[in-house]
Amino acid sequence: MKAYVGVTDGDWYRFLAARPSLAEVNFWRPGGGREFRVLTPGEPFFFKTHYPDNRVVGGGFYSGFAQLPISTAWELFAEANGVNSLERLRARVGRYRRVPIHPHEDPVIGCVFVRDVVFFSQDALADPPPEFAPNVVQGKGYDLAVRSYEGYFAELLARLVGGPVEVDLGMPWHRPGPVYGDARLTPQRLGQQSFQAVVLSAYHHRCAVTGGRIRPVLQAAHIRPLPEGGEHRLDNGLLLRSDVHTLYDRGYLGVDPKHRLLVSPRLRAEFGNGEQFYARAGQLIAVPERRADRPNREFLEWHLDTVFKAA
């Protein structure tokens, strides 16, 4: 199991600490070129203020990473970006980049999403973790199997979940069955907004079926819906144009375990329409580059067995 301690400025953390209803936040980075791959979704992420203040002020659970234009980061997270307007977000990013953002620019930033966020009270701030050098300006990852870290992070983790939790910090994170008895520690589960963001990013802002790139009509679809036992997980998601999303949810379209598009004969029988989809039947849909991010076979089979109108 791993943890990450990210360095934040006081304005970002104080803004969010004053808004406890925002349980999912965007710990953004002004540069969008470098991906964050230190943690697996569900592992703990803590916030530490800059030196010399140098205190751990809160944390939550890593929920995913996406490279997004500033406008999209604001659209999806609004005040959970740590500011109260898109204009202030643009100004803050420009300040860190040391180059003002032109009014017509919409640069990409790195977005690290953290869910189930808790900020500590002023009288309960924590000392920085072991071996965290004052000149670290972005953050540092920790392997919690190292015994010298175990007690420190177990105490911080208890603060996040509201009480002691039995965690073998040396065990691999992914394992079957109940995970540590706390829903916030469930591996791979994302927050609601971060699910939309990481699906959008993983599919390069293109509909998986049509290739369309008109942002306002692109939606992160669940393969297995939440009311049917699904979760906000990247491998339970597809980026679909809104009409394609509706047809998928109603069983007129499906995707087989080899990621080929299936079209129900009911589409033509009931509506005398759908030629654009029949022309694509049997073709591979677009999927993310990383194998672990692609639609999960189990979820696809559930959709075919339960929702797809095969005849």
PDB file of C-alpha atoms in Angstrom:
ATOM      1  CA  MET A   1       0.000   0.000   0.000  1.00  0.00           C
ATOM      2  CA  LYS A   2       1.240   3.485  -0.826  1.00  0.00           C
ATOM      3  CA  ALA A   3       0.456   7.036   0.240  1.00  0.00           C
ATOM      4  CA  TYR A   4       1.312  10.398  -1.247  1.00  0.00           C
ATOM      5  CA  VAL A   5       1.868  13.739   0.457  1.00  0.00           C
ATOM      6  CA  GLY A   6       1.252  16.645  -1.900  1.00  0.00           C
ATOM      7  CA  VAL A   7       2.469  20.174  -1.221  1.00  0.00           C
ATOM      8  CA  THR A   8      -0.247  22.818  -1.415  1.00  0.00           C
ATOM      9  CA  ASP A   9      -0.474  26.549  -0.856  1.00  0.00           C
ATOM     10  CA  GLY A  10      -2.447  27.946   2.026  1.00  0.00           C
ATOM     11  CA  ASP A  11      -5.045  29.696  -0.163  1.00  0.00           C
ATOM     12  CA  TRP A  12      -6.131  26.424  -1.844  1.00  0.00           C
ATOM     13  CA  TYR A  13      -6.478  24.508   1.391  1.00  0.00           C
ATOM     14  CA  ARG A  14      -8.150  27.298   3.393  1.00  0.00           C
ATOM     15  CA  PHE A  15     -10.694  27.901   0.614  1.00  0.00           C
ATOM     16  CA  LEU A  16     -11.687  24.220   0.592  1.00  0.00           C
ATOM     17  CA  ALA A  17     -11.507  23.749   4.353  1.00  0.00           C
ATOM     18  CA  ALA A  18     -14.150  26.480   4.636  1.00  0.00           C
ATOM     19  CA  ARG A  19     -16.450  24.435   2.361  1.00  0.00           C
ATOM     20  CA  PRO A  20     -16.858  21.025   4.045  1.00  0.00           C
ATOM     21  CA  SER A  21     -19.641  20.060   1.631  1.00  0.00           C
ATOM     22  CA  LEU A  22     -17.007  19.680  -1.124  1.00  0.00           C
ATOM     23  CA  ALA A  23     -15.979  16.099  -0.434  1.00  0.00           C
ATOM     24  CA  GLU A  24     -14.222  15.635  -3.810  1.00  0.00           C
ATOM     25  CA  VAL A  25     -11.519  18.090  -4.919  1.00  0.00           C
ATOM     26  CA  ASN A  26      -9.087  18.766  -7.741  1.00  0.00           C
ATOM     27  CA  PHE A  27      -5.482  19.005  -6.541  1.00  0.00           C
ATOM     28  CA  TRP A  28      -4.431  20.587  -9.825  1.00  0.00           C
ATOM     29  CA  ARG A  29      -0.963  21.102 -11.197  1.00  0.00           C
ATOM     30  CA  PRO A  30      -0.232  24.112 -13.434  1.00  0.00           C
ATOM     31  CA  GLY A  31       1.644  22.001 -15.975  1.00  0.00           C
ATOM     32  CA  GLY A  32      -0.294  19.362 -17.873  1.00  0.00           C
ATOM     33  CA  GLY A  33       2.509  17.347 -19.402  1.00  0.00           C
ATOM     34  CA  ARG A  34       3.409  14.916 -16.633  1.00  0.00           C
ATOM     35  CA  GLU A  35       0.982  12.209 -15.539  1.00  0.00           C
ATOM     36  CA  PHE A  36       0.476  11.182 -11.922  1.00  0.00           C
ATOM     37  CA  ARG A  37       0.965   7.433 -11.525  1.00  0.00           C
ATOM     38  CA  VAL A  38       2.193   7.157  -7.924  1.00  0.00           C
ATOM     39  CA  LEU A  39      -1.039   5.824  -6.420  1.00  0.00           C
ATOM     40  CA  THR A  40      -3.825   3.417  -7.292  1.00  0.00           C
ATOM     41  CA  PRO A  41      -7.373   4.781  -6.895  1.00  0.00           C
ATOM     42  CA  GLY A  42      -8.426   4.337  -3.271  1.00  0.00           C
ATOM     43  CA  GLU A  43      -5.008   4.884  -1.700  1.00  0.00           C
ATOM     44  CA  PRO A  44      -4.496   7.799   0.727  1.00  0.00           C
ATOM     45  CA  PHE A  45      -3.421  11.255  -0.441  1.00  0.00           C
ATOM     46  CA  PHE A  46      -2.467  13.910   2.129  1.00  0.00           C
ATOM     47  CA  PHE A  47      -2.070  17.686   1.830  1.00  0.00           C
ATOM     48  CA  LYS A  48       0.955  19.472   3.339  1.00  0.00           C
ATOM     49  CA  THR A  49       1.515  23.218   3.297  1.00  0.00           C
ATOM     50  CA  HIS A  50       4.691  24.795   1.973  1.00  0.00           C
ATOM     51  CA  TYR A  51       7.760  25.208   4.139  1.00  0.00           C
ATOM     52  CA  PRO A  52       8.157  26.939   6.631  1.00  0.00           C
ATOM     53  CA  ASP A  53       4.503  26.422   7.680  1.00  0.00           C
ATOM     54  CA  ASN A  54       5.111  22.777   6.853  1.00  0.00           C
ATOM     55  CA  ARG A  55       2.055  21.067   8.358  1.00  0.00           C
ATOM     56  CA  VAL A  56      -0.164  18.230   7.121  1.00  0.00           C
ATOM     57  CA  VAL A  57      -3.589  19.883   6.971  1.00  0.00           C
ATOM     58  CA  GLY A  58      -5.821  17.079   5.696  1.00  0.00           C
ATOM     59  CA  GLY A  59      -6.248  14.456   3.028  1.00  0.00           C
ATOM     60  CA  GLY A  60      -8.511  11.974   1.321  1.00  0.00           C
ATOM     61  CA  PHE A  61      -8.340   9.095  -1.121  1.00  0.00           C
ATOM     62  CA  TYR A  62      -6.842   9.246  -4.594  1.00  0.00           C
ATOM     63  CA  SER A  63      -9.556   9.097  -7.225  1.00  0.00           C
ATOM     64  CA  GLY A  64      -7.754   9.430 -10.551  1.00  0.00           C
ATOM     65  CA  PHE A  65      -5.759  11.711 -12.820  1.00  0.00           C
ATOM     66  CA  ALA A  66      -6.660  13.539 -16.021  1.00  0.00           C
ATOM     67  CA  GLN A  67      -5.096  16.136 -18.278  1.00  0.00           C
ATOM     68  CA  LEU A  68      -7.856  18.671 -18.888  1.00  0.00           C
ATOM     69  CA  PRO A  69      -8.232  22.156 -20.340  1.00  0.00           C
ATOM     70  CA  ILE A  70      -8.781  24.703 -17.599  1.00  0.00           C
ATOM     71  CA  SER A  71     -12.340  25.300 -18.810  1.00  0.00           C
ATOM     72  CA  THR A  72     -13.200  21.597 -18.488  1.00  0.00           C
ATOM     73  CA  ALA A  73     -11.624  21.376 -15.027  1.00  0.00           C
ATOM     74  CA  TRP A  74     -13.869  24.254 -13.985  1.00  0.00           C
ATOM     75  CA  GLU A  75     -16.936  22.761 -15.694  1.00  0.00           C
ATOM     76  CA  LEU A  76     -16.529  19.476 -13.819  1.00  0.00           C
ATOM     77  CA  PHE A  77     -15.237  20.665 -10.428  1.00  0.00           C
ATOM     78  CA  ALA A  78     -16.098  24.380 -10.102  1.00  0.00           C
ATOM     79  CA  GLU A  79     -15.210  25.545  -6.557  1.00  0.00           C
ATOM     80  CA  ALA A  80     -13.663  22.154  -5.789  1.00  0.00           C
ATOM     81  CA  ASN A  81     -10.657  23.540  -7.724  1.00  0.00           C
ATOM     82  CA  GLY A  82      -9.977  25.735  -4.684  1.00  0.00           C
ATOM     83  CA  VAL A  83     -11.165  29.053  -6.188  1.00  0.00           C
ATOM     84  CA  ASN A  84     -14.543  30.715  -6.670  1.00  0.00           C
ATOM     85  CA  SER A  85     -14.461  31.413 -10.424  1.00  0.00           C
ATOM     86  CA  LEU A  86     -12.950  30.288 -13.709  1.00  0.00           C
ATOM     87  CA  GLU A  87     -11.196  33.656 -13.982  1.00  0.00           C
ATOM     88  CA  ARG A  88      -9.473  33.117 -10.629  1.00  0.00           C
ATOM     89  CA  LEU A  89      -8.456  29.594 -11.631  1.00  0.00           C
ATOM     90  CA  ARG A  90      -6.901  30.925 -14.833  1.00  0.00           C
ATOM     91  CA  ALA A  91      -5.104  33.649 -12.891  1.00  0.00           C
ATOM     92  CA  ARG A  92      -3.800  31.165 -10.307  1.00  0.00           C
ATOM     93  CA  VAL A  93      -2.485  28.801 -12.991  1.00  0.00           C
ATOM     94  CA  GLY A  94      -0.875  31.720 -14.831  1.00  0.00           C
ATOM     95  CA  ARG A  95       0.828  32.857 -11.625  1.00  0.00           C
ATOM     96  CA  TYR A  96       2.391  29.456 -11.058  1.00  0.00           C
ATOM     97  CA  ARG A  97       3.437  29.225 -14.689  1.00  0.00           C
ATOM     98  CA  ARG A  98       4.878  32.745 -14.419  1.00  0.00           C
ATOM     99  CA  VAL A  99       3.290  33.506 -17.772  1.00  0.00           C
ATOM    100  CA  PRO A 100      -0.136  35.181 -18.002  1.00  0.00           C
ATOM    101  CA  ILE A 101      -2.785  33.176 -19.839  1.00  0.00           C
ATOM    102  CA  HIS A 102      -4.118  34.927 -22.930  1.00  0.00           C
ATOM    103  CA  PRO A 103      -7.915  35.443 -22.851  1.00  0.00           C
ATOM    104  CA  HIS A 104      -8.381  33.089 -25.807  1.00  0.00           C
ATOM    105  CA  GLU A 105      -6.087  30.359 -24.469  1.00  0.00           C
ATOM    106  CA  ASP A 106      -7.400  27.261 -22.719  1.00  0.00           C
ATOM    107  CA  PRO A 107      -4.240  25.439 -21.620  1.00  0.00           C
ATOM    108  CA  VAL A 108      -4.204  21.917 -20.260  1.00  0.00           C
ATOM    109  CA  ILE A 109      -3.453  21.376 -16.578  1.00  0.00           C
ATOM    110  CA  GLY A 110      -2.746  18.203 -14.624  1.00  0.00           C
ATOM    111  CA  CYS A 111      -5.701  17.242 -12.418  1.00  0.00           C
ATOM    112  CA  VAL A 112      -5.196  14.930  -9.446  1.00  0.00           C
ATOM    113  CA  PHE A 113      -8.587  14.046  -7.978  1.00  0.00           C
ATOM    114  CA  VAL A 114      -9.044  13.292  -4.284  1.00  0.00           C
ATOM    115  CA  ARG A 115     -12.344  12.090  -2.794  1.00  0.00           C
ATOM    116  CA  ASP A 116     -13.778  11.833   0.743  1.00  0.00           C
ATOM    117  CA  VAL A 117     -11.635  14.800   1.721  1.00  0.00           C
ATOM    118  CA  VAL A 118     -11.153  15.764   5.369  1.00  0.00           C
ATOM    119  CA  PHE A 119      -9.352  18.887   6.597  1.00  0.00           C
ATOM    120  CA  PHE A 120      -7.972  18.828  10.121  1.00  0.00           C
ATOM    121  CA  SER A 121      -8.803  21.489  12.690  1.00  0.00           C
ATOM    122  CA  GLN A 122      -6.110  24.087  13.403  1.00  0.00           C
ATOM    123  CA  ASP A 123      -5.265  22.512  16.753  1.00  0.00           C
ATOM    124  CA  ALA A 124      -4.888  19.060  15.182  1.00  0.00           C
ATOM    125  CA  LEU A 125      -2.518  19.718  12.259  1.00  0.00           C
ATOM    126  CA  ALA A 126       0.167  17.073  11.892  1.00  0.00           C
ATOM    127  CA  ASP A 127       3.933  17.292  11.601  1.00  0.00           C
ATOM    128  CA  PRO A 128       5.373  16.488   8.160  1.00  0.00           C
ATOM    129  CA  PRO A 129       6.093  12.829   7.470  1.00  0.00           C
ATOM    130  CA  PRO A 130       9.526  11.282   7.942  1.00  0.00           C
ATOM    131  CA  GLU A 131      12.224  12.183   5.420  1.00  0.00           C
ATOM    132  CA  PHE A 132      10.174  14.948   3.800  1.00  0.00           C
ATOM    133  CA  ALA A 133      12.861  17.449   2.814  1.00  0.00           C
ATOM    134  CA  PRO A 134      12.047  21.192   2.991  1.00  0.00           C
ATOM    135  CA  ASN A 135      13.027  21.644  -0.680  1.00  0.00           C
ATOM    136  CA  VAL A 136      10.351  19.202  -1.967  1.00  0.00           C
ATOM    137  CA  VAL A 137       7.925  21.499  -3.786  1.00  0.00           C
ATOM    138  CA  GLN A 138       5.469  19.101  -5.413  1.00  0.00           C
ATOM    139  CA  GLY A 139       5.102  16.036  -3.217  1.00  0.00           C
ATOM    140  CA  LYS A 140       6.501  12.693  -2.168  1.00  0.00           C
ATOM    141  CA  GLY A 141       5.244   9.112  -2.324  1.00  0.00           C
ATOM    142  CA  TYR A 142       5.662   6.624   0.520  1.00  0.00           C
ATOM    143  CA  ASP A 143       5.710   2.833   0.495  1.00  0.00           C
ATOM    144  CA  LEU A 144       3.839   2.005   3.681  1.00  0.00           C
ATOM    145  CA  ALA A 145       5.486  -1.405   3.908  1.00  0.00           C
ATOM    146  CA  VAL A 146       8.529   0.445   5.296  1.00  0.00           C
ATOM    147  CA  ARG A 147       8.235  -0.025   9.049  1.00  0.00           C
ATOM    148  CA  SER A 148       9.463   3.465   9.964  1.00  0.00           C
ATOM    149  CA  TYR A 149       6.436   4.973   8.163  1.00  0.00           C
ATOM    150  CA  GLU A 150       3.791   2.599   9.474  1.00  0.00           C
ATOM    151  CA  GLY A 151       2.846   4.291  12.730  1.00  0.00           C
ATOM    152  CA  TYR A 152       2.791   7.794  11.261  1.00  0.00           C
ATOM    153  CA  PHE A 153       0.468   6.960   8.373  1.00  0.00           C
ATOM    154  CA  ALA A 154      -1.760   4.626  10.385  1.00  0.00           C
ATOM    155  CA  GLU A 155      -2.522   7.569  12.691  1.00  0.00           C
ATOM    156  CA  LEU A 156      -3.262   9.912   9.767  1.00  0.00           C
ATOM    157  CA  LEU A 157      -5.429   7.277   8.106  1.00  0.00           C
ATOM    158  CA  ALA A 158      -7.466   6.942  11.289  1.00  0.00           C
ATOM    159  CA  ARG A 159      -8.141  10.674  11.126  1.00  0.00           C
ATOM    160  CA  LEU A 160      -9.465  10.367   7.584  1.00  0.00           C
ATOM    161  CA  VAL A 161     -11.918   7.561   8.342  1.00  0.00           C
ATOM    162  CA  GLY A 162     -12.966   8.850  11.761  1.00  0.00           C
ATOM    163  CA  GLY A 163     -11.454   6.133  13.915  1.00  0.00           C
ATOM    164  CA  PRO A 164      -9.001   3.252  14.044  1.00  0.00           C
ATOM    165  CA  VAL A 165      -9.019   0.902  11.072  1.00  0.00           C
ATOM    166  CA  GLU A 166      -7.112  -2.356  10.800  1.00  0.00           C
ATOM    167  CA  VAL A 167      -4.853  -2.072   7.787  1.00  0.00           C
ATOM    168  CA  ASP A 168      -1.876  -4.234   6.927  1.00  0.00           C
ATOM    169  CA  LEU A 169       0.165  -1.481   5.335  1.00  0.00           C
ATOM    170  CA  GLY A 170       2.621  -3.970   3.909  1.00  0.00           C
ATOM    171  CA  MET A 171       0.084  -5.942   1.866  1.00  0.00           C
ATOM    172  CA  PRO A 172      -0.462  -5.377  -1.849  1.00  0.00           C
ATOM    173  CA  TRP A 173      -3.329  -2.959  -2.448  1.00  0.00           C
ATOM    174  CA  HIS A 174      -5.329  -5.018  -4.947  1.00  0.00           C
ATOM    175  CA  ARG A 175      -6.828  -8.123  -3.410  1.00  0.00           C
ATOM    176  CA  PRO A 176     -10.224  -9.854  -3.611  1.00  0.00           C
ATOM    177  CA  GLY A 177     -12.965  -9.602  -1.045  1.00  0.00           C
ATOM    178  CA  PRO A 178     -13.825  -6.803   1.400  1.00  0.00           C
ATOM    179  CA  VAL A 179     -11.108  -4.181   1.593  1.00  0.00           C
ATOM    180  CA  TYR A 180     -10.305  -3.148   5.162  1.00  0.00           C
ATOM    181  CA  GLY A 181     -13.964  -2.787   6.068  1.00  0.00           C
ATOM    182  CA  ASP A 182     -14.292   0.859   5.016  1.00  0.00           C
ATOM    183  CA  ALA A 183     -15.950   1.925   1.761  1.00  0.00           C
ATOM    184  CA  ARG A 184     -13.495   4.808   1.362  1.00  0.00           C
ATOM    185  CA  LEU A 185     -10.664   2.284   1.071  1.00  0.00           C
ATOM    186  CA  THR A 186     -12.228   0.409  -1.820  1.00  0.00           C
ATOM    187  CA  PRO A 187      -9.636   0.056  -4.605  1.00  0.00           C
ATOM    188  CA  GLN A 188     -10.399   1.462  -8.069  1.00  0.00           C
ATOM    189  CA  ARG A 189     -13.552   3.317  -6.994  1.00  0.00           C
ATOM    190  CA  LEU A 190     -13.575   6.942  -8.118  1.00  0.00           C
ATOM    191  CA  GLY A 191     -15.598   9.934  -7.060  1.00  0.00           C
ATOM    192  CA  GLN A 192     -18.564  11.001  -9.177  1.00  0.00           C
ATOM    193  CA  GLN A 193     -16.880  13.995 -10.816  1.00  0.00           C
ATOM    194  CA  SER A 194     -13.494  12.332 -11.192  1.00  0.00           C
ATOM    195  CA  PHE A 195     -15.206   9.405 -12.956  1.00  0.00           C
ATOM    196  CA  GLN A 196     -16.417  11.825 -15.624  1.00  0.00           C
ATOM    197  CA  ALA A 197     -13.013  13.474 -15.875  1.00  0.00           C
ATOM    198  CA  VAL A 198     -10.868  10.337 -16.140  1.00  0.00           C
ATOM    199  CA  VAL A 199     -13.213   8.724 -18.678  1.00  0.00           C
ATOM    200  CA  LEU A 200     -13.121  11.909 -20.770  1.00  0.00           C
ATOM    201  CA  SER A 201      -9.328  11.969 -20.623  1.00  0.00           C
ATOM    202  CA  ALA A 202      -8.779   8.221 -21.196  1.00  0.00           C
ATOM    203  CA  TYR A 203     -10.854   8.346 -24.405  1.00  0.00           C
ATOM    204  CA  HIS A 204      -9.095  11.517 -25.595  1.00  0.00           C
ATOM    205  CA  HIS A 205     -12.362  13.474 -25.611  1.00  0.00           C
ATOM    206  CA  ARG A 206     -13.814  11.272 -28.384  1.00  0.00           C
ATOM    207  CA  CYS A 207     -16.961   9.159 -28.426  1.00  0.00           C
ATOM    208  CA  ALA A 208     -15.879   5.509 -28.289  1.00  0.00           C
ATOM    209  CA  VAL A 209     -18.412   4.562 -30.986  1.00  0.00           C
ATOM    210  CA  THR A 210     -18.642   7.522 -33.381  1.00  0.00           C
ATOM    211  CA  GLY A 211     -15.370   9.334 -32.754  1.00  0.00           C
ATOM    212  CA  GLY A 212     -17.283  12.577 -32.256  1.00  0.00           C
ATOM    213  CA  ARG A 213     -15.490  15.331 -30.322  1.00  0.00           C
ATOM    214  CA  ILE A 214     -18.243  17.845 -29.553  1.00  0.00           C
ATOM    215  CA  ARG A 215     -17.625  18.262 -25.829  1.00  0.00           C
ATOM    216  CA  PRO A 216     -21.124  19.335 -24.691  1.00  0.00           C
ATOM    217  CA  VAL A 217     -22.680  16.062 -25.909  1.00  0.00           C
ATOM    218  CA  LEU A 218     -19.991  13.683 -24.593  1.00  0.00           C
ATOM    219  CA  GLN A 219     -20.981  11.742 -21.474  1.00  0.00           C
ATOM    220  CA  ALA A 220     -19.237   9.239 -19.216  1.00  0.00           C
ATOM    221  CA  ALA A 221     -21.521   6.195 -19.356  1.00  0.00           C
ATOM    222  CA  HIS A 222     -21.515   3.375 -16.824  1.00  0.00           C
ATOM    223  CA  ILE A 223     -21.427  -0.115 -18.320  1.00  0.00           C
ATOM    224  CA  ARG A 224     -23.009  -1.503 -15.169  1.00  0.00           C
ATOM    225  CA  PRO A 225     -25.099   1.297 -13.621  1.00  0.00           C
ATOM    226  CA  LEU A 226     -24.770   2.281  -9.982  1.00  0.00           C
ATOM    227  CA  PRO A 227     -28.313   1.103  -9.047  1.00  0.00           C
ATOM    228  CA  GLU A 228     -27.387  -2.332 -10.415  1.00  0.00           C
ATOM    229  CA  GLY A 229     -24.241  -2.707  -8.345  1.00  0.00           C
ATOM    230  CA  GLY A 230     -21.836  -0.787 -10.583  1.00  0.00           C
ATOM    231  CA  GLU A 231     -19.213   1.655  -9.372  1.00  0.00           C
ATOM    232  CA  HIS A 232     -17.462   4.817 -10.506  1.00  0.00           C
ATOM    233  CA  ARG A 233     -14.510   2.960 -12.032  1.00  0.00           C
ATOM    234  CA  LEU A 234     -12.668   3.725 -15.239  1.00  0.00           C
ATOM    235  CA  ASP A 235     -13.022   0.128 -16.414  1.00  0.00           C
ATOM    236  CA  ASN A 236     -16.785   0.460 -15.849  1.00  0.00           C
ATOM    237  CA  GLY A 237     -16.959   3.490 -18.130  1.00  0.00           C
ATOM    238  CA  LEU A 238     -17.376   4.390 -21.794  1.00  0.00           C
ATOM    239  CA  LEU A 239     -17.254   7.867 -23.287  1.00  0.00           C
ATOM    240  CA  LEU A 240     -20.328   8.158 -25.485  1.00  0.00           C
ATOM    241  CA  ARG A 241     -22.214  10.833 -27.377  1.00  0.00           C
ATOM    242  CA  SER A 242     -25.472  11.565 -25.556  1.00  0.00           C
ATOM    243  CA  ASP A 243     -27.738   9.754 -28.050  1.00  0.00           C
ATOM    244  CA  VAL A 244     -25.359   6.763 -28.153  1.00  0.00           C
ATOM    245  CA  HIS A 245     -25.368   6.750 -24.351  1.00  0.00           C
ATOM    246  CA  THR A 246     -29.175   6.574 -24.295  1.00  0.00           C
ATOM    247  CA  LEU A 247     -29.253   3.724 -26.819  1.00  0.00           C
ATOM    248  CA  TYR A 248     -26.604   1.837 -24.843  1.00  0.00           C
ATOM    249  CA  ASP A 249     -28.439   2.270 -21.538  1.00  0.00           C
ATOM    250  CA  ARG A 250     -31.702   1.040 -23.143  1.00  0.00           C
ATOM    251  CA  GLY A 251     -30.104  -2.029 -24.724  1.00  0.00           C
ATOM    252  CA  TYR A 252     -30.238  -1.068 -28.398  1.00  0.00           C
ATOM    253  CA  LEU A 253     -26.429  -1.016 -28.503  1.00  0.00           C
ATOM    254  CA  GLY A 254     -23.913  -3.260 -26.791  1.00  0.00           C
ATOM    255  CA  VAL A 255     -20.188  -3.979 -26.696  1.00  0.00           C
ATOM    256  CA  ASP A 256     -18.865  -7.516 -26.577  1.00  0.00           C
ATOM    257  CA  PRO A 257     -15.848  -8.634 -24.491  1.00  0.00           C
ATOM    258  CA  LYS A 258     -13.594  -8.113 -27.527  1.00  0.00           C
ATOM    259  CA  HIS A 259     -14.761  -4.482 -27.667  1.00  0.00           C
ATOM    260  CA  ARG A 260     -16.821  -4.884 -30.839  1.00  0.00           C
ATOM    261  CA  LEU A 261     -20.011  -2.880 -31.310  1.00  0.00           C
ATOM    262  CA  LEU A 262     -23.263  -4.857 -31.264  1.00  0.00           C
ATOM    263  CA  VAL A 263     -26.509  -3.415 -32.609  1.00  0.00           C
ATOM    264  CA  SER A 264     -29.859  -4.869 -31.626  1.00  0.00           C
ATOM    265  CA  PRO A 265     -32.290  -5.812 -34.426  1.00  0.00           C
ATOM    266  CA  ARG A 266     -34.919  -4.110 -32.273  1.00  0.00           C
ATOM    267  CA  LEU A 267     -33.505  -0.712 -33.243  1.00  0.00           C
ATOM    268  CA  ARG A 268     -34.651  -1.118 -36.847  1.00  0.00           C
ATOM    269  CA  ALA A 269     -37.780  -3.100 -35.979  1.00  0.00           C
ATOM    270  CA  GLU A 270     -39.098  -0.516 -33.524  1.00  0.00           C
ATOM    271  CA  PHE A 271     -37.945   2.709 -35.153  1.00  0.00           C
ATOM    272  CA  GLY A 272     -37.176   1.892 -38.791  1.00  0.00           C
ATOM    273  CA  ASN A 273     -33.903   3.680 -38.254  1.00  0.00           C
ATOM    274  CA  GLY A 274     -30.335   3.341 -36.995  1.00  0.00           C
ATOM    275  CA  GLU A 275     -28.444   2.783 -40.250  1.00  0.00           C
ATOM    276  CA  GLN A 276     -25.425   4.719 -38.956  1.00  0.00           C
ATOM    277  CA  PHE A 277     -25.084   2.121 -36.188  1.00  0.00           C
ATOM    278  CA  TYR A 278     -25.743  -0.946 -38.344  1.00  0.00           C
ATOM    279  CA  ALA A 279     -22.946   0.283 -40.623  1.00  0.00           C
ATOM    280  CA  ARG A 280     -20.593   0.111 -37.632  1.00  0.00           C
ATOM    281  CA  ALA A 281     -21.801  -3.244 -36.256  1.00  0.00           C
ATOM    282  CA  GLY A 282     -18.930  -5.624 -35.558  1.00  0.00           C
ATOM    283  CA  GLN A 283     -16.316  -2.869 -35.633  1.00  0.00           C
ATOM    284  CA  LEU A 284     -13.970  -2.274 -32.719  1.00  0.00           C
ATOM    285  CA  ILE A 285     -14.836   0.706 -30.580  1.00  0.00           C
ATOM    286  CA  ALA A 286     -12.096   3.030 -29.367  1.00  0.00           C
ATOM    287  CA  VAL A 287     -10.648   2.036 -25.979  1.00  0.00           C
ATOM    288  CA  PRO A 288      -7.946   3.513 -23.700  1.00  0.00           C
ATOM    289  CA  GLU A 289      -4.308   2.674 -24.362  1.00  0.00           C
ATOM    290  CA  ARG A 290      -3.697   1.134 -20.934  1.00  0.00           C
ATOM    291  CA  ARG A 291      -5.134  -2.361 -20.744  1.00  0.00           C
ATOM    292  CA  ALA A 292      -6.229  -1.895 -17.123  1.00  0.00           C
ATOM    293  CA  ASP A 293      -8.343   1.129 -18.136  1.00  0.00           C
ATOM    294  CA  ARG A 294     -10.305  -0.674 -20.859  1.00  0.00           C
ATOM    295  CA  PRO A 295     -13.894  -1.860 -20.377  1.00  0.00           C
ATOM    296  CA  ASN A 296     -13.945  -4.768 -17.970  1.00  0.00           C
ATOM    297  CA  ARG A 297     -15.054  -8.083 -19.457  1.00  0.00           C
ATOM    298  CA  GLU A 298     -17.250  -8.889 -16.460  1.00  0.00           C
ATOM    299  CA  PHE A 299     -19.144  -5.594 -16.754  1.00  0.00           C
ATOM    300  CA  LEU A 300     -19.562  -5.943 -20.532  1.00  0.00           C
ATOM    301  CA  GLU A 301     -20.970  -9.447 -20.136  1.00  0.00           C
ATOM    302  CA  TRP A 302     -23.368  -8.213 -17.453  1.00  0.00           C
ATOM    303  CA  HIS A 303     -24.686  -5.567 -19.849  1.00  0.00           C
ATOM    304  CA  LEU A 304     -25.102  -8.097 -22.671  1.00  0.00           C
ATOM    305  CA  ASP A 305     -26.900 -10.592 -20.425  1.00  0.00           C
ATOM    306  CA  THR A 306     -29.079  -8.080 -18.584  1.00  0.00           C
ATOM    307  CA  VAL A 307     -29.678  -5.015 -20.756  1.00  0.00           C
ATOM    308  CA  PHE A 308     -28.876  -5.681 -24.437  1.00  0.00           C
ATOM    309  CA  LYS A 309     -31.916  -6.509 -26.579  1.00  0.00           C
ATOM    310  CA  ALA A 310     -30.501  -9.490 -28.406  1.00  0.00           C
ATOM    311  CA  ALA A 311     -33.721 -10.229 -30.304  1.00  0.00           C
TER     312      ALA A 311
END
